[in-house]
Coordinates of C-alpha atoms in Angstrom, one line a residue:
V107 CA 0.0 0.0 0.0
E108 CA 2.8 2.4 0.9
R109 CA 4.6 1.8 -2.4
G110 CA 1.4 2.5 -4.3
V111 CA 0.9 5.8 -2.5
I112 CA 4.6 6.8 -3.0
R113 CA 4.3 5.8 -6.7
T114 CA 1.1 7.8 -7.1
L115 CA 2.7 10.9 -5.4
C116 CA 5.8 10.6 -7.6
S117 CA 3.7 10.4 -10.7
L118 CA 1.6 13.4 -9.7
T119 CA 4.7 15.4 -9.0
L120 CA 6.2 14.4 -12.3
Y121 CA 3.1 15.4 -14.2
R122 CA 3.0 18.7 -12.4
V123 CA 6.6 19.5 -13.2
I124 CA 6.0 18.6 -16.9
D125 CA 3.0 20.9 -16.9
I126 CA 4.9 23.8 -15.4
L127 CA 7.9 23.3 -17.8
S128 CA 5.7 23.0 -20.8
H129 CA 4.3 26.6 -20.5
P130 CA 6.5 29.5 -21.6
L131 CA 7.8 31.9 -19.0
A132 CA 5.4 34.7 -18.3
A133 CA 5.5 37.7 -16.0
T134 CA 3.0 37.4 -13.1
R135 CA 1.9 41.0 -13.7
P136 CA 1.3 42.4 -17.3
N137 CA 3.5 45.5 -16.7
E138 CA 6.2 43.8 -14.7
M139 CA 8.9 44.0 -17.4
D140 CA 7.9 47.6 -18.0
E141 CA 8.9 48.1 -14.4
A142 CA 12.3 46.5 -15.2
V143 CA 12.7 48.8 -18.2
Q144 CA 11.8 51.8 -16.1
F145 CA 14.4 50.8 -13.5
I146 CA 17.1 50.8 -16.2
K147 CA 15.9 54.2 -17.4
D148 CA 16.0 55.6 -13.8
H149 CA 19.5 54.3 -13.1
F150 CA 21.3 54.3 -16.5
A151 CA 23.6 57.1 -15.6
E152 CA 24.8 55.4 -12.4
K153 CA 27.4 52.7 -12.1
F154 CA 24.7 50.2 -13.1
S155 CA 24.4 46.8 -11.4
L156 CA 22.4 44.1 -13.0
D157 CA 22.3 42.5 -9.5
A158 CA 20.4 45.6 -8.3
L159 CA 17.9 45.0 -11.1
I160 CA 17.6 41.3 -10.3
R161 CA 17.0 42.1 -6.6
H162 CA 14.5 44.8 -7.4
M163 CA 12.5 42.5 -9.6
G164 CA 12.8 39.5 -7.4
Y165 CA 13.6 37.0 -10.1
G166 CA 16.6 34.8 -10.6
R167 CA 19.1 36.0 -13.2
T168 CA 18.2 33.5 -15.9
Q169 CA 14.5 34.0 -15.5
L170 CA 14.7 37.8 -15.5
F171 CA 16.9 37.7 -18.6
A172 CA 14.4 35.4 -20.4
L173 CA 11.4 37.5 -19.4
F174 CA 13.1 40.8 -20.3
K175 CA 14.2 39.5 -23.7
Q176 CA 10.7 38.2 -24.4
H177 CA 9.3 41.6 -23.5
T178 CA 11.9 43.9 -25.3
G179 CA 13.7 41.6 -27.7
L180 CA 17.0 42.6 -25.9
T181 CA 18.9 41.4 -22.8
P182 CA 19.0 43.9 -19.9
N183 CA 22.7 44.6 -20.8
E184 CA 21.9 45.4 -24.4
Y185 CA 18.9 47.5 -23.5
L186 CA 21.0 49.5 -21.1
V187 CA 23.8 50.2 -23.6
R188 CA 21.3 51.2 -26.4
Y189 CA 19.5 53.5 -24.0
R190 CA 22.7 55.1 -23.0
I191 CA 23.7 55.6 -26.7
R192 CA 20.2 57.2 -27.4
R193 CA 20.7 59.6 -24.5
A194 CA 24.2 60.4 -25.6
T195 CA 23.1 61.2 -29.1
N196 CA 20.7 63.8 -27.7
L197 CA 23.5 65.4 -25.6
I198 CA 25.9 65.4 -28.5
A199 CA 23.3 67.2 -30.6
Q200 CA 23.2 69.9 -27.9
G201 CA 27.0 70.4 -28.3
E202 CA 28.2 68.6 -25.2
S203 CA 31.8 67.3 -25.2
D204 CA 32.6 63.6 -25.4
S205 CA 33.9 63.5 -21.8
A206 CA 30.8 65.3 -20.4
V207 CA 28.5 63.0 -22.4
A208 CA 30.3 59.9 -21.3
K209 CA 30.1 60.8 -17.7
S210 CA 26.4 61.9 -17.8
V211 CA 25.2 58.6 -19.5
G212 CA 27.2 56.3 -17.2
F213 CA 30.3 55.2 -19.1
S214 CA 33.4 54.8 -17.0
T215 CA 35.8 56.4 -19.5
T216 CA 35.6 58.7 -22.5
A217 CA 37.6 56.2 -24.6
Y218 CA 35.2 53.4 -23.8
F219 CA 32.2 55.6 -24.6
R220 CA 33.7 56.6 -28.0
S221 CA 34.3 52.9 -28.8
V222 CA 30.8 51.8 -27.9
Y223 CA 29.2 54.8 -29.5
R224 CA 31.0 54.0 -32.8
K225 CA 30.1 50.4 -32.6
Y226 CA 26.4 51.3 -32.3
T227 CA 26.1 54.3 -34.6
G228 CA 29.0 53.7 -37.1
K229 CA 30.5 57.1 -36.3
Y230 CA 32.4 58.9 -33.6
P231 CA 30.5 61.0 -31.1
T232 CA 31.8 64.4 -32.2
G233 CA 32.7 64.0 -35.8
P234 CA 35.5 62.2 -37.7
K235 CA 38.0 59.8 -36.1
P236 CA 40.7 61.6 -34.1
S237 CA 43.8 62.1 -36.3
R238 CA 47.1 60.8 -35.3
P239 CA 50.0 63.2 -35.1
T240 CA 52.0 63.1 -38.3
S241 CA 55.8 63.0 -38.3
V242 CA 57.6 65.9 -39.8
S243 CA 60.0 65.0 -42.7
K244 CA 63.4 66.5 -42.8

């Protein structure tokens, strides 16, 4: 009798696990990933920590990344970088210097900012590539 009960409980547990795993991940609230996006927008200029986003949202890393990507088409990292570049483009249009823009949108160094900006936009933040000093011929 005990073996039958144990077998039944194991079967029920297995069916429940299969049922849970067969459904796609979904946020428990419809606007939950909008909250994650807003968190990124609110903190993009800071030294951003994905761990802070994970703690704020209350999900494990893998589940949060899957839900966020399902919602936005991007990982949280990618969304953050693209958002920073969009904000930087607006500041550059206002005539801000590379170093001021880099700092205000959360990049650690101007050189890194210029590199990432070029990767995403195909151009340098403030015009053509910086020229190298040329040697003077004798």
